Amino acid sequence: MLSTVGARVGVCLFSALGALLCFGSVLHGQNPPPTSPRPVSPSSQAPAPTKPSSIAQPSPASTPVAQSSPAPQSTPFAVPNVSGPTPVNTPAQSASPASVPGQQSAPPGGNALTLDEALRLANAQASAFQIATLNESIAAEDVKQAQAAFLPKVSAPLSYIYTSPALGLKPGEPRAPSFIANNAISEYQAYLNVSGDFDIGGKLRATLAKNRALLAAAHAGTEVARRALAQAVLEAYYGLALATAQRLAAEGNLAAAEEFEHITSLLLSGGEIPPVDLTRAQLQTLTRRDELERARVNEAVAAGSLRILIGYDFLRPLSVSDLALALPIDSDFQRFSANDIPRRPEFAQLEHQLRAAQQEIRIARADRLPDLSYSINGGFDTDSLKPPRLKEHTGMSAAISLNIPIFDWGATRSKERQARLRVQIVEHERTLAVRGFSQQFYAAQAQAATAAARISLARDGVIKAQDNLAASIARFRAGEAQIIEVTDAQATLVAQRTALYQAIFDYQIALGRLKQATGQ
């Protein structure tokens, strides 16, 4: 009995160690050759037997192991070209958790959506940026209308007026309309009218200047909306990349936990470990499975956020580039300066809004000044369409009118006060914007600097976690450590990798906010 159990345990130990080594190799990725290789003794290539005489021949139920893998060696950390650890050697009896709708797969090399492509797709979707573009077009039409107000308006008024004949006329008197103001019983009017206003009070010029300022403000607002959309896409894109990396790490962690739980159950059946060790292994597996479920949900939520921005259907597969490829360039965030804050388009928008508010004061003041208009008519006004009468009543007329406002119960003065208050509002908004934008810049700069330092620390942490995992495997092979030490070392390595991904994500987000804060 002990011989069979010992042989099965030995084979399972080989399988578990192979899983750990494969997992470690994925974490290493494309590391350079080892600088300080550790010699591996021949005795460490096989599991330590409990009784040497009992494992001379493997059991027929055991699967022979053709070749064991060497212990992992400490190497300088290099970023891998994959998104995370790949689960290996998952026992067949462990049912995989149910997949979450919208679950992402590991991004294939050539099919991953790039950040530039995501930005291009987002710009074409219905968004605040598209609304700002339409508002800019509306403002451009307001400018055209203000320019047209300076030009004469040409129209062709046509009318026919019928008036009943007057009653009680003496016999022989010509028929006359019953109303004194009317010219004939049947009156035909056809004119070509040219009318317009003389801008003696400056109202038309102020209106045109106001609309031009609003157009410039709308253009700046479109740029503000475009930058805000780009920042939202960047955060959603790297959020999905981070969620994918965390999900892949959780899958690898669960695979190793399930394998160790299986080994622990075999050791318990041989009477070599207490039952509490199996309980610990089972609890660890449950924890890893819970982590995987939460990682899958987070990935689905992150993918949904990006789909909304780029216009992808929720059933369409979506994958993004590996987060490890977004490692920062040394001191890249230091090229941003607080002197670039005034380059933000928000400042141009506020400046043009201030100009528009100042023109409203001129418009309100012009309402208290006289206005001069003209009207020129050419055509006929006749009681008959017969040629002689039509020729007789054909001609032209011109009129100039001057309107002088005298008293309106203070309505125009109230409008002027309103316009001045709007100017003060815009000035206060500009002051608040300067403070807020400065705070955003320094906050983003601090976040970028902290994230860069965290990336450096996480790199060192990954190297140390790899060394710790290699030492734990060696101690376990020599029978000097429990299984829990190896699983803890493996979990520590995954945690360090997760910390590295989180630091890269935070750096990219802070870098995007720095660009936004400096108008780049």
Coordinates of N, CA and C in Angstrom, one line a residue, residues 12 86 217 234 252 258 284 287 297 311 340 382 396 409-410 507 519:
C12 N 3.0 12.7 -8.9 CA 2.2 13.9 -8.8 C 3.1 15.1 -8.4
T86 N -0.1 31.6 -18.0 CA -1.0 30.7 -18.6 C -1.2 29.5 -17.7
A217 N -15.3 80.4 -29.2 CA -15.5 79.6 -27.9 C -16.0 78.2 -28.2
L234 N -8.6 56.4 -23.2 CA -7.4 56.0 -22.6 C -7.6 55.2 -21.3
G252 N -3.9 31.4 -13.8 CA -2.6 30.6 -13.4 C -2.5 30.3 -12.0
E258 N -5.1 24.3 -7.5 CA -5.8 23.0 -7.7 C -4.9 21.8 -7.8
Q284 N -7.3 27.5 0.1 CA -6.5 28.3 -0.9 C -7.2 28.2 -2.3
T287 N -10.2 30.3 -2.4 CA -9.8 31.7 -2.5 C -9.4 32.1 -3.9
V297 N -15.4 39.1 -13.8 CA -16.4 40.2 -13.8 C -15.8 41.5 -14.0
G311 N -18.1 52.1 -29.8 CA -19.3 51.6 -30.6 C -19.3 50.1 -31.0
D340 N 3.1 75.3 -19.2 CA 2.3 74.9 -20.3 C 0.8 74.8 -20.0
T382 N -52.6 99.3 -58.5 CA -53.7 99.7 -59.4 C -55.0 99.0 -59.1
M396 N -42.3 103.9 -58.3 CA -41.5 103.5 -57.1 C -41.6 104.5 -56.0
W409 N -39.5 102.1 -19.2 CA -39.6 101.6 -17.8 C -38.3 100.8 -17.3
G410 N -37.2 101.2 -17.8 CA -35.9 100.6 -17.4 C -35.6 99.3 -17.9
Y507 N 0.5 54.7 -14.2 CA 1.4 55.6 -14.8 C 0.8 56.1 -16.1
G519 N -2.4 70.9 -22.2 CA -2.9 71.2 -23.5 C -2.2 70.5 -24.6

